[in-house]
XYZ file of C-alpha atoms in Angstrom:
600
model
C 15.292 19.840 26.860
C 13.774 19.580 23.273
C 10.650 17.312 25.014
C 10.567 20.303 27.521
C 10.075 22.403 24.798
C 7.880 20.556 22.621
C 5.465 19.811 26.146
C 5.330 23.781 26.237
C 4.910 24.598 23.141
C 1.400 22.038 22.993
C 0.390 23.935 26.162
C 0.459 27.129 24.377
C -0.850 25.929 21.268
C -3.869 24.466 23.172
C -4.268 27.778 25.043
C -4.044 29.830 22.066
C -6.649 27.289 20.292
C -9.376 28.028 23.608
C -8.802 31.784 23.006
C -9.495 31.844 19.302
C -12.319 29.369 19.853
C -13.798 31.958 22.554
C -13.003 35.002 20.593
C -15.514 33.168 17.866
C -17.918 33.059 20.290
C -17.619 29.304 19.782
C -20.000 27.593 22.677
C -18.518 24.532 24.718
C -20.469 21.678 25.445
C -21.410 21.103 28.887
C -21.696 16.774 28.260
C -20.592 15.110 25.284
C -21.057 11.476 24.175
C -19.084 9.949 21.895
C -18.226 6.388 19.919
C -21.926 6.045 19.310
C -24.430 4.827 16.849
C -26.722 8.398 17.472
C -30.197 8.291 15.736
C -31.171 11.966 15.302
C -34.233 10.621 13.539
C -34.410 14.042 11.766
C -36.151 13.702 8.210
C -32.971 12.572 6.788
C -32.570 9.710 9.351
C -29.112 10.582 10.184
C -27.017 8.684 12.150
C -23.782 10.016 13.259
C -21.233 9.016 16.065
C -21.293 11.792 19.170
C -23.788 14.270 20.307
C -22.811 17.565 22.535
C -25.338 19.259 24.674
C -25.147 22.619 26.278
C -27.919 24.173 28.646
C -30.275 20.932 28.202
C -30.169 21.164 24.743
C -28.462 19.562 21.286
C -25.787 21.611 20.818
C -24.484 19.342 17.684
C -24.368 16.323 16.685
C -21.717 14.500 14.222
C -18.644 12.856 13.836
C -16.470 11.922 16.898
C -13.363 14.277 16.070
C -15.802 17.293 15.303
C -17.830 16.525 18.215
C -15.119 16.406 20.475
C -13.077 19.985 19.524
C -16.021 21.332 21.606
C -15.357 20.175 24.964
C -13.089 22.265 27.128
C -12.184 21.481 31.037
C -15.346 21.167 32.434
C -17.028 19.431 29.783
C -18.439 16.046 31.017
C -17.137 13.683 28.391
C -19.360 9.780 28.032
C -17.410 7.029 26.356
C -20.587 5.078 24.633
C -18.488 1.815 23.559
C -20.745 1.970 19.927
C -23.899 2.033 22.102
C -27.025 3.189 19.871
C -28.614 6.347 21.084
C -32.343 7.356 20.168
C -34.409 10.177 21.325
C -35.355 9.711 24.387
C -39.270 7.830 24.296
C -42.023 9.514 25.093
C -45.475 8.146 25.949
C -48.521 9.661 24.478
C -51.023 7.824 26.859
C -49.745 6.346 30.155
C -51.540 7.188 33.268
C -47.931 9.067 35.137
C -49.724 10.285 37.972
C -51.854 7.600 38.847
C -49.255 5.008 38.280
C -46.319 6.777 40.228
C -49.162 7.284 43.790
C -50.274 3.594 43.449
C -46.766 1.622 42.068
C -45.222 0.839 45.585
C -48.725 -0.679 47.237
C -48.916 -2.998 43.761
C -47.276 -6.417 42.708
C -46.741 -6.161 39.023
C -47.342 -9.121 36.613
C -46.278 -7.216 33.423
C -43.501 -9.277 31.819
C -43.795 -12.548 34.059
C -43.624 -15.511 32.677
C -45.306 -18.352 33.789
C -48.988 -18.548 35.622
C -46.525 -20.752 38.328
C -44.398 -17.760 39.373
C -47.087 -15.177 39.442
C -48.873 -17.145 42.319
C -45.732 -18.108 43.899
C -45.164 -13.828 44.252
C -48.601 -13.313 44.971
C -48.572 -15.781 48.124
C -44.796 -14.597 48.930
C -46.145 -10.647 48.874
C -49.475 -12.232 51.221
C -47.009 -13.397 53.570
C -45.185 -10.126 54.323
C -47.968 -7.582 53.538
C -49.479 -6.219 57.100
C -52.764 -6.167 58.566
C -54.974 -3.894 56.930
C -53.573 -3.488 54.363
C -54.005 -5.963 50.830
C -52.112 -7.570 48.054
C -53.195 -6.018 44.554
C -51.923 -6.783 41.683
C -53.784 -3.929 39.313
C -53.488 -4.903 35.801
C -50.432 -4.822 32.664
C -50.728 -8.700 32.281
C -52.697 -10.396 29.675
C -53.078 -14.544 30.448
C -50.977 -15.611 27.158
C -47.844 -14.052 28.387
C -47.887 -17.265 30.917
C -46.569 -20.586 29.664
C -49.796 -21.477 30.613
C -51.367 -19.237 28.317
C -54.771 -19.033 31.121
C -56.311 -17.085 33.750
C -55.765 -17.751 37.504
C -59.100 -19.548 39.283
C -60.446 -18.298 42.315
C -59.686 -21.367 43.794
C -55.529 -20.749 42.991
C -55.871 -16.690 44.227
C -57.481 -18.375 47.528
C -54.730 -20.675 48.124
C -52.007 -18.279 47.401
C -53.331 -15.623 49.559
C -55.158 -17.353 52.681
C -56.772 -14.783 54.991
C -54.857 -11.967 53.276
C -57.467 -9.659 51.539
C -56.124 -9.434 47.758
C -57.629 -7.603 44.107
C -56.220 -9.384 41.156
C -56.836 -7.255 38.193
C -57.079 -7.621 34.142
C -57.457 -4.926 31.982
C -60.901 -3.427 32.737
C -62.576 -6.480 31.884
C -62.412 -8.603 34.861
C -61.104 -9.042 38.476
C -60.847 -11.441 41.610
C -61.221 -10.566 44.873
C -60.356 -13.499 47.345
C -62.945 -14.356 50.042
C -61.322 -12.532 52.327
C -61.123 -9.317 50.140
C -64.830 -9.827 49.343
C -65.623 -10.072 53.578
C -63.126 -6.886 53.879
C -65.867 -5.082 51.080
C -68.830 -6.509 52.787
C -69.937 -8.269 49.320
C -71.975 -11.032 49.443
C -74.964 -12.948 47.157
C -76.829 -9.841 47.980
C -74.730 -6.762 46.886
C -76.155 -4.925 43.736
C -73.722 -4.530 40.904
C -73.298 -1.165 39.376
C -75.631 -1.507 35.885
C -73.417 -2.876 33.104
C -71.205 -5.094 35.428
C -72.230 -8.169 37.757
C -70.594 -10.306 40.373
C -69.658 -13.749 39.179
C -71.963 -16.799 40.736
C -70.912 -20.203 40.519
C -73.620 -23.160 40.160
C -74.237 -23.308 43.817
C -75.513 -19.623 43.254
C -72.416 -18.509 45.869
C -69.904 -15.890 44.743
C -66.845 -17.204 42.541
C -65.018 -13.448 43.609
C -64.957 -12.623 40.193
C -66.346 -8.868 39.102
C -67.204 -8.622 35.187
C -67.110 -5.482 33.587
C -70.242 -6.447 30.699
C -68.827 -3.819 29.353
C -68.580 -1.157 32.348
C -65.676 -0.894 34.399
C -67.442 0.992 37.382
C -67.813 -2.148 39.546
C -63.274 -2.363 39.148
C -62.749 1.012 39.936
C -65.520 1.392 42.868
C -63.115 -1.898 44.085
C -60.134 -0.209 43.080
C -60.759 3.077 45.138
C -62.118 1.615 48.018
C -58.413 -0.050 48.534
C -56.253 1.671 51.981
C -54.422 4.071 49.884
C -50.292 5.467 51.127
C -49.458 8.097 52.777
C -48.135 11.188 51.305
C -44.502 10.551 52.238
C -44.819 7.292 51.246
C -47.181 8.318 47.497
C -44.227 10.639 46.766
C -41.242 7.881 47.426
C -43.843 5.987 44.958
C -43.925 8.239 42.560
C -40.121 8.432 42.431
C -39.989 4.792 42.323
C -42.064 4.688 39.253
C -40.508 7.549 37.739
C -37.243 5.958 37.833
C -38.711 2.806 36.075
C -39.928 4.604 33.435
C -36.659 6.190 32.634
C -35.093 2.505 32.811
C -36.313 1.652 29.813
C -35.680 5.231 28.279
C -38.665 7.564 28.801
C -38.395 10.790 28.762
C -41.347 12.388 28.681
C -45.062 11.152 29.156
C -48.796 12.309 28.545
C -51.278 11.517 31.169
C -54.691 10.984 29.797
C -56.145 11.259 33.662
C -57.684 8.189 34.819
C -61.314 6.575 36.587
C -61.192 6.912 40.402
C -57.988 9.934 39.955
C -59.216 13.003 41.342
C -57.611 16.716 40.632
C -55.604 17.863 42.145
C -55.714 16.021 45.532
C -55.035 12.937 43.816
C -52.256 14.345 42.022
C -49.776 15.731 45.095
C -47.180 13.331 45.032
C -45.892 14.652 40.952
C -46.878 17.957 42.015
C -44.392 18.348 45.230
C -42.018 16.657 42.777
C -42.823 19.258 40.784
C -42.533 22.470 42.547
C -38.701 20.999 44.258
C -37.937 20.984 40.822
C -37.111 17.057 40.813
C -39.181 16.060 37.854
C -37.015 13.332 36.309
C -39.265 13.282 33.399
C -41.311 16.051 30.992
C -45.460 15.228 31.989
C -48.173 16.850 30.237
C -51.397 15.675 31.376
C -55.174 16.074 31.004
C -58.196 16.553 33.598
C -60.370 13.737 33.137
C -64.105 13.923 34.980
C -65.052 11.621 38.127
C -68.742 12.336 38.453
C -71.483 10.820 35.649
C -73.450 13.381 34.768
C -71.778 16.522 36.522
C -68.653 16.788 33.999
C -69.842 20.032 32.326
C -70.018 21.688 36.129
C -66.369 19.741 36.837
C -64.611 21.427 33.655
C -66.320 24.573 34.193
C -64.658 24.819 37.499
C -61.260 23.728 36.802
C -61.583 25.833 33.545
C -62.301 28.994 35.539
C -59.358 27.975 37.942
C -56.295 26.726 35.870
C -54.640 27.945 32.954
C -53.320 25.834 29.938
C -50.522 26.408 28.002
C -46.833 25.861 26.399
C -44.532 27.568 27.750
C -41.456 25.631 26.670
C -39.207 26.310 30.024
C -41.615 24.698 31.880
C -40.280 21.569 30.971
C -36.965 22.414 31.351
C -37.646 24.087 35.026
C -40.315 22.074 36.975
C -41.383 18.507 33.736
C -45.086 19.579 34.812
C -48.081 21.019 32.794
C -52.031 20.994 32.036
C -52.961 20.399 28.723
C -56.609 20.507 28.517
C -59.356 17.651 28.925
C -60.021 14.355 28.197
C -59.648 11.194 27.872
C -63.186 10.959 28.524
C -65.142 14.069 28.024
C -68.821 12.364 28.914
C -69.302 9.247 30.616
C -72.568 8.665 28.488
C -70.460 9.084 25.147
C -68.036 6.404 26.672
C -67.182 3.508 24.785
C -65.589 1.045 27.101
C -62.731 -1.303 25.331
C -63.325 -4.782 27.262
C -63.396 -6.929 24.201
C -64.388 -9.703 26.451
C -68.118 -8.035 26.587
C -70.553 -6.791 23.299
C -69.522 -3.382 22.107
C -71.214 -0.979 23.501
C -73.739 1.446 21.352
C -74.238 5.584 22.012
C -77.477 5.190 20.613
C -78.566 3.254 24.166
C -77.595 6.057 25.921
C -79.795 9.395 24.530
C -78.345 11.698 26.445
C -74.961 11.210 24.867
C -75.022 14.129 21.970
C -75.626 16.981 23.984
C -73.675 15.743 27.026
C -70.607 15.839 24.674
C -71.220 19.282 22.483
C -71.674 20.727 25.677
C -68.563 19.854 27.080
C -66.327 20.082 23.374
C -67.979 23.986 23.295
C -67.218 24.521 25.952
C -63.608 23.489 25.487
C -63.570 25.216 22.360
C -64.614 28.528 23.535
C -62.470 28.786 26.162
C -58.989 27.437 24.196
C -58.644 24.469 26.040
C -57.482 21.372 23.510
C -59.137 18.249 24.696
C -59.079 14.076 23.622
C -61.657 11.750 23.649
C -61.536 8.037 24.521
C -62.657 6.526 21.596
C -62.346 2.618 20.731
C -64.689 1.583 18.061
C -65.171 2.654 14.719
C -69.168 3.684 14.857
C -68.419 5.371 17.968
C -65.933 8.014 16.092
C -68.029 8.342 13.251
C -71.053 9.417 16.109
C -69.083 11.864 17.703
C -67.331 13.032 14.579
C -70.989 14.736 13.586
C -70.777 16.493 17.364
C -67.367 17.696 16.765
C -68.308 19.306 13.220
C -71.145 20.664 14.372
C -68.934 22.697 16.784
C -66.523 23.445 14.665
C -69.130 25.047 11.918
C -71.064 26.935 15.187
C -67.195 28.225 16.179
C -66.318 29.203 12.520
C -63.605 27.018 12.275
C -62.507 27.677 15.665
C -62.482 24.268 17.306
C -59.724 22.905 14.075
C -57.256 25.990 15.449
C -57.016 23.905 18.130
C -55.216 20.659 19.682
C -57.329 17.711 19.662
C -57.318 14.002 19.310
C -59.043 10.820 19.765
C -57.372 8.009 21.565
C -56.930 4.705 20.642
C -59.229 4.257 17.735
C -58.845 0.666 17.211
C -61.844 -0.191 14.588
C -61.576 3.417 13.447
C -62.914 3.243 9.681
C -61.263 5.271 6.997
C -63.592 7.358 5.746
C -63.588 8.791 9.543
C -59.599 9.063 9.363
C -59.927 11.893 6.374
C -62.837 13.970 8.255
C -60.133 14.012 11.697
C -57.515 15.249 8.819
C -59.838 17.695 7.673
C -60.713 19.054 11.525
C -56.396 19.397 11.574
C -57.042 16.293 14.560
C -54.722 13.459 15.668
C -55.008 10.686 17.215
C -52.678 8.371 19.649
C -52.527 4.894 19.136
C -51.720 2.728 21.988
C -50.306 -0.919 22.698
C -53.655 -2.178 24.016
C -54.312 -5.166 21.221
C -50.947 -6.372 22.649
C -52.565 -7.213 25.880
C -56.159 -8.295 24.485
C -55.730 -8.721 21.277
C -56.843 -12.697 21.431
C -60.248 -11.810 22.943
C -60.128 -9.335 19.900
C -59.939 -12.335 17.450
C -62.433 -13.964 19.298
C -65.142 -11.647 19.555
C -64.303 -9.605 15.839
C -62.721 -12.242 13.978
C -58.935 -12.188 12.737
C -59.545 -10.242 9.945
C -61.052 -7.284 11.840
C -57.610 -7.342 13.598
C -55.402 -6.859 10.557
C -56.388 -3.146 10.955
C -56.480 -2.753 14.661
C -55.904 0.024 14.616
C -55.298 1.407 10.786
C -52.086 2.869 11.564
C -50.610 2.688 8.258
C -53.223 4.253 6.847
C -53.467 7.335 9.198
C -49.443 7.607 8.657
C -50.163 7.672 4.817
C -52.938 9.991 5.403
C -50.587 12.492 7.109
C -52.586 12.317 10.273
C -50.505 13.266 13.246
C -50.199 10.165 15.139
C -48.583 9.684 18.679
C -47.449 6.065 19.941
C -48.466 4.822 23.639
C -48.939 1.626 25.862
C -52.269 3.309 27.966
C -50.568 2.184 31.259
C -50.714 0.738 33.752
C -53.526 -0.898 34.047
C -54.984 -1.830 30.534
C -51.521 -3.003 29.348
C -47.851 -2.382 30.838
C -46.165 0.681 31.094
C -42.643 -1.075 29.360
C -42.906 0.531 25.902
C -40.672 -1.826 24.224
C -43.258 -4.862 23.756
C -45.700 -1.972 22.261
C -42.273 -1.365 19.576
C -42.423 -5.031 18.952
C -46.405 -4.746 18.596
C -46.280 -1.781 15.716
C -43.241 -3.001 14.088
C -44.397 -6.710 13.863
C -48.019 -6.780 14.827
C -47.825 -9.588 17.037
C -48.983 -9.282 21.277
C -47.300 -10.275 23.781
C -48.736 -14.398 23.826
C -47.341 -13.724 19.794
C -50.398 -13.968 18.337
C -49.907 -12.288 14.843
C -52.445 -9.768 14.376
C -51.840 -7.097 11.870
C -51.507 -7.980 8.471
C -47.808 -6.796 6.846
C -49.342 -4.085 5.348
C -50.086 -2.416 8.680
C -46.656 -3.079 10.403
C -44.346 -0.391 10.901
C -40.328 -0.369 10.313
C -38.392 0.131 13.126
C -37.613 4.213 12.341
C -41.565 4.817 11.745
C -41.885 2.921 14.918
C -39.602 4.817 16.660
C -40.988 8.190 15.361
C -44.389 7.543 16.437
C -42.847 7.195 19.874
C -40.556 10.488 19.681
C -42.043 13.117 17.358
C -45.203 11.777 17.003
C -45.946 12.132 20.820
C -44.746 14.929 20.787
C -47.491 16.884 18.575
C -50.111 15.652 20.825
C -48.643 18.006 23.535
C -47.693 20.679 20.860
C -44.027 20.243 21.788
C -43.035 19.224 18.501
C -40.437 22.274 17.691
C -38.885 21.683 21.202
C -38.366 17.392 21.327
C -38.671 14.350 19.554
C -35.469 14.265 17.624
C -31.600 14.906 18.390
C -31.417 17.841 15.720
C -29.396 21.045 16.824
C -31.097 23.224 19.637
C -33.736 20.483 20.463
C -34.256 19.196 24.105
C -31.536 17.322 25.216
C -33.650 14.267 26.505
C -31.825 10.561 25.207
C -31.557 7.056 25.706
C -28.452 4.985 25.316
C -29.469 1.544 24.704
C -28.847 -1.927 25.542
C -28.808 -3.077 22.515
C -29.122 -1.755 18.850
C -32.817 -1.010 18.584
C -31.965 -1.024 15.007
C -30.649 -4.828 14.416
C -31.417 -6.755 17.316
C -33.163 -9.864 16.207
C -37.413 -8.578 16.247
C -37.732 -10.657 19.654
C -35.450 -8.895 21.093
C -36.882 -5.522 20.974
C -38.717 -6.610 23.845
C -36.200 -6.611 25.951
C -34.770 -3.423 25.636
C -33.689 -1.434 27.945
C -31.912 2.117 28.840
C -28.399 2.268 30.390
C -28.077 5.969 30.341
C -30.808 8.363 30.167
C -30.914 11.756 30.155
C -33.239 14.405 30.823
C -32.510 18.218 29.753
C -28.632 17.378 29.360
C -29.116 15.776 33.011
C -28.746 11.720 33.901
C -31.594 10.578 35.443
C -31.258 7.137 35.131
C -27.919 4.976 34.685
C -26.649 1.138 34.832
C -23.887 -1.173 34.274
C -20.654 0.555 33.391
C -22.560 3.949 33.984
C -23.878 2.740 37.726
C -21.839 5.563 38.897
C -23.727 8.393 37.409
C -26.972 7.105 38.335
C -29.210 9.197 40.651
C -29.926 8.642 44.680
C -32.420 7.216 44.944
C -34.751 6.755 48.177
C -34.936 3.300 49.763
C -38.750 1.970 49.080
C -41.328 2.464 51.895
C -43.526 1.168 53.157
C -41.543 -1.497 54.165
C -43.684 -4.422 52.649
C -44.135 -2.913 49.024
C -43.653 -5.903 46.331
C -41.417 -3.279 44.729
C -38.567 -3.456 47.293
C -39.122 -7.273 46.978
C -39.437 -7.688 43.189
C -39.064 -4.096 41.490
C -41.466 -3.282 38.653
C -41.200 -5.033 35.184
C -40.771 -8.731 35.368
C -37.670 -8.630 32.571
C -36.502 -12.700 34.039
């Protein structure tokens, strides 16, 4: 009788509790997780043990037994087992769009290895790939990731591919095309290379196959886009595929900087239906980047005139999908090409360059579009810094009201750094040294690299600075070797590059990646951190970013991520909660056979 009672009585207690909590207007959490290490990466650098979300956002974070008075019955309560949590990662310079409508038709390299089992996958994907269509395997691989540390010869891609056509690709410095890729293209001893570029001859004056960008890419992407492309059903199951990837290893949310041979909008459909169903499994902001040399003032004119930019927070929350403004490249003739395998290129060959780009900035400017600008090499900032404060003096100020950035800024010098502070610009770094940072060293010398790029010095400086890899072709998506690159300066063949006074710890690391992305797409207020009424977007870890041994960071990955309170992605022990997904099509796509990153 007295248990009876005492059974009752809790009841009644507990139902009393509810009723006072509700009279308080106290809210509930919709998901709570708990017994975890949660980096809120706030200014404080809290960490705390459980995090509640309510309507896809931080509700409160803080100690397990607080945390957990504000569940009720249909709170969705997540048992972390002393997992770390971080914000979730976002991306300040990965080509989304482009990535998600090519990732099924590619083999992908990133991560493998050994020279050995990178043929061995590209004659296994020859075998079952159909006629008509061709094995490509389209950059995020650098040749000292292999045991062999070296690049594959013709002779190798031949034998591994047979009759098969097949586009082997490296950063946009150089490819391969196998004879019978260069008979499907019609190339021969007597095809004209596009100017800056050439087709590789051997001794015998015959074609080797390979295509050298001396420094311009054009002759890669003419190869690129003259590929068989997917269909639309089969572009959108890609573009879920990829998505899904991404939020494997804990991305949230991702800036597209456009892309060579990536049209808008028709090459942009398979996010957009995405999109518009409202299955976005990821927040993308993205920029309109020209196709056409010499007719990118009439291109931005007209998508100007026909599309809005803006930030409207509950975009993000309803449909993950929104224009930002212009760039990465504004002007082809301003463009600075990064193949560190070829001479830097020089503005002053191209005349034309100056008013191509004030032009296009003024015209950004007066119409309130932000924009970014491709920009590798020291001298070719401090060149179009004069354009850009020219505008801004014409404007009255106008153009430093504004969002703006350059990208990747590698040999930036410092003197440049304080005139971006003083125009209120940013800039985002990204991961490429990691890929090509030996042909850096080689070309530029080691010490050059020490401060490639200065990213201590922009931090110091107060410069907004986002984090990035610039996937997928020109290094791999995975952004937990470009972690290991800031925080220890080493690439990915662990050649130490940047000197200790440029490395990052593992928090300023982190924040570049979180916060510091997020000012590029003005969404600072809204994500970034765990803090109270922020975004609910977070990764739950394999392994304690914080104390893993440095080589380890690497190989990092997500086992429970989530999107606006919602799990997009889950593994292991949380395989349960993890999304349907759509079986891979076509039915020969290397990513049903092998899946993206090479992690083994």
């Amino acid at each position: 009788m007295m248990k009876r009672f005492i059974l009752v009585l809790t009841i009644v207690l507990a139902f009393v509790s509810c009723k006072e909590k509700e009279s308080k207007n106290i809210a509930f959490a919709d998901l709570i997780v708990h017994n975890a290490k949660v980096a809120v990466m706030d200014t404080d650098r809290t960490i705390t043990e459980a995090i509640a979300i309510k309507d896809g956002k931080v509700l409160e974070t803080g100690a397990n037994e607080e945390i957990l008075k504000l569940k009720n019955e249909s709170s969705k309560i997540i048992d972390a087992h002393g997992k770390t949590i971080i914000p979730g990662l976002n991306d300040s310079h990965l080509h989304l769009t482009r990535g998600g409508r090519f990732f099924n038709a590619e083999l992908r390299w990133d991560g493998v290895k050994s020279l050995k089992k990178a043929l061995q996958m590209l004659k296994e994907q020859a075998e079952r790939t159909p006629k008509g269509q061709w094995v490509r395997v389209i950059g995020g691989w650098s040749p000292f990731q292999f045991e062999e540390k070296r690049f594959p010869t013709p002779q190798e891609i031949n034998e591994a591919t047979g009759d098969v056509p097949a586009y082997v690709l490296f950063l946009y410095s150089r490819a391969w095309l196998n004879q019978a890729g260069l008979d499907a293209l019609a190339i021969d001893e007597n095809t004209k290379a596009p100017e800056g570029s050439s087709f590789e001859k051997g001794a015998d004056g015959k074609l080797t196959g390979v295509l050298l960008a001396e420094p311009n890419p054009g002759i890669l992407y003419a190869r690129i886009g003259a590929l068989p492309s997917l269909s639309e059903e089969e572009m959108v199951n890609s573009t879920r595929q990829f998505y899904r990837e991404l939020n494997s290893f804990g991305i949230t949310s991702g800036i597209d900087a456009g892309g060579g041979g990536h049209k808008f909008p028709k090459d942009y459909a398979g996010t957009k239906l995405l999109a518009e169903a409202g299955e976005m499994p990821i927040r993308l902001s993205y920029y309109l980047f020209p196709q056409n040399k010499g007719e990118e003032y009439a291109e931005f004119q007209e998508w100007i005139a026909n599309n809005e930019v803006g930030h409207n927070g509950e975009i993000h929350l309803d449909h993950g999908y929104e224009l930002e403004g212009g760039g990465e490249f504004l002007a082809w003739s301003a463009g600075d090409f990064e193949n560190f395998l070829a001479p830097q290129p020089m503005l002053e060959d191209r005349p034309t360059w100056r008013e191509d780009l004030k032009r296009i900035i003024r015209l950004h400017v007066d119409n309130g579009w932000p924009f970014r600008i491709h920009a590798t090499y020291g001298e070719t900032i401090a060149n179009m810094l004069d354009v850009i404060e020219e505008v801004n003096e014409e404007t009255n100020g106008k153009l430093a009201s504004k969002r703006w950035l350059f990208d990747h800024a590698e040999t930036v010098k410092e003197e440049d750094l304080q005139r971006i502070k003083a125009l209120n610009g940013g800039i985002a770094i990204q991961a490429r040294m990691a890929y090509a940072g030996e042909y850096f060293v080689e070309r530029y010398g080691a010490d050059k690299a020490k401060q490639a790029p200065p990213v201590r010095k922009m931090m110091d400086m107060g410069l907004p600075v986002g984090a990035g890899t610039d996937g997928t072709r020109v290094a791999s998506y995975n952004p937990w070797p470009a972690l290991y690159w800031l925080i220890t300066g080493k690439t990915v063949g662990d050649l130490q590059l940047s000197e200790p006074a440029n490395q990052l710890s593992r928090e300023e690391a982190l924040h570049l990646y979180t916060k510091g992305s997020a000012w590029i797409s003005d969404e600072e207020t809204v994500k970034g951190t765990l803090e109270n009424g922020m975004y609910a977007d977070l990764a739950l870890l394999s392994g304690d970013y914080f104390t893993v041994p440095e080589k380890e960071i690497n190989n990092l990955k997500s086992v429970l991520t989530i999107v606006g309170g919602n799990v997009v992605f889950a593994s292991g022990e949380y395989q349960n909660m993890n999304p349907k997904l759509p079986e891979v099509i076509p039915d020969w796509s290397p990513v049903k056979y092998y899946g993206g990153y090479q992690s083994k």
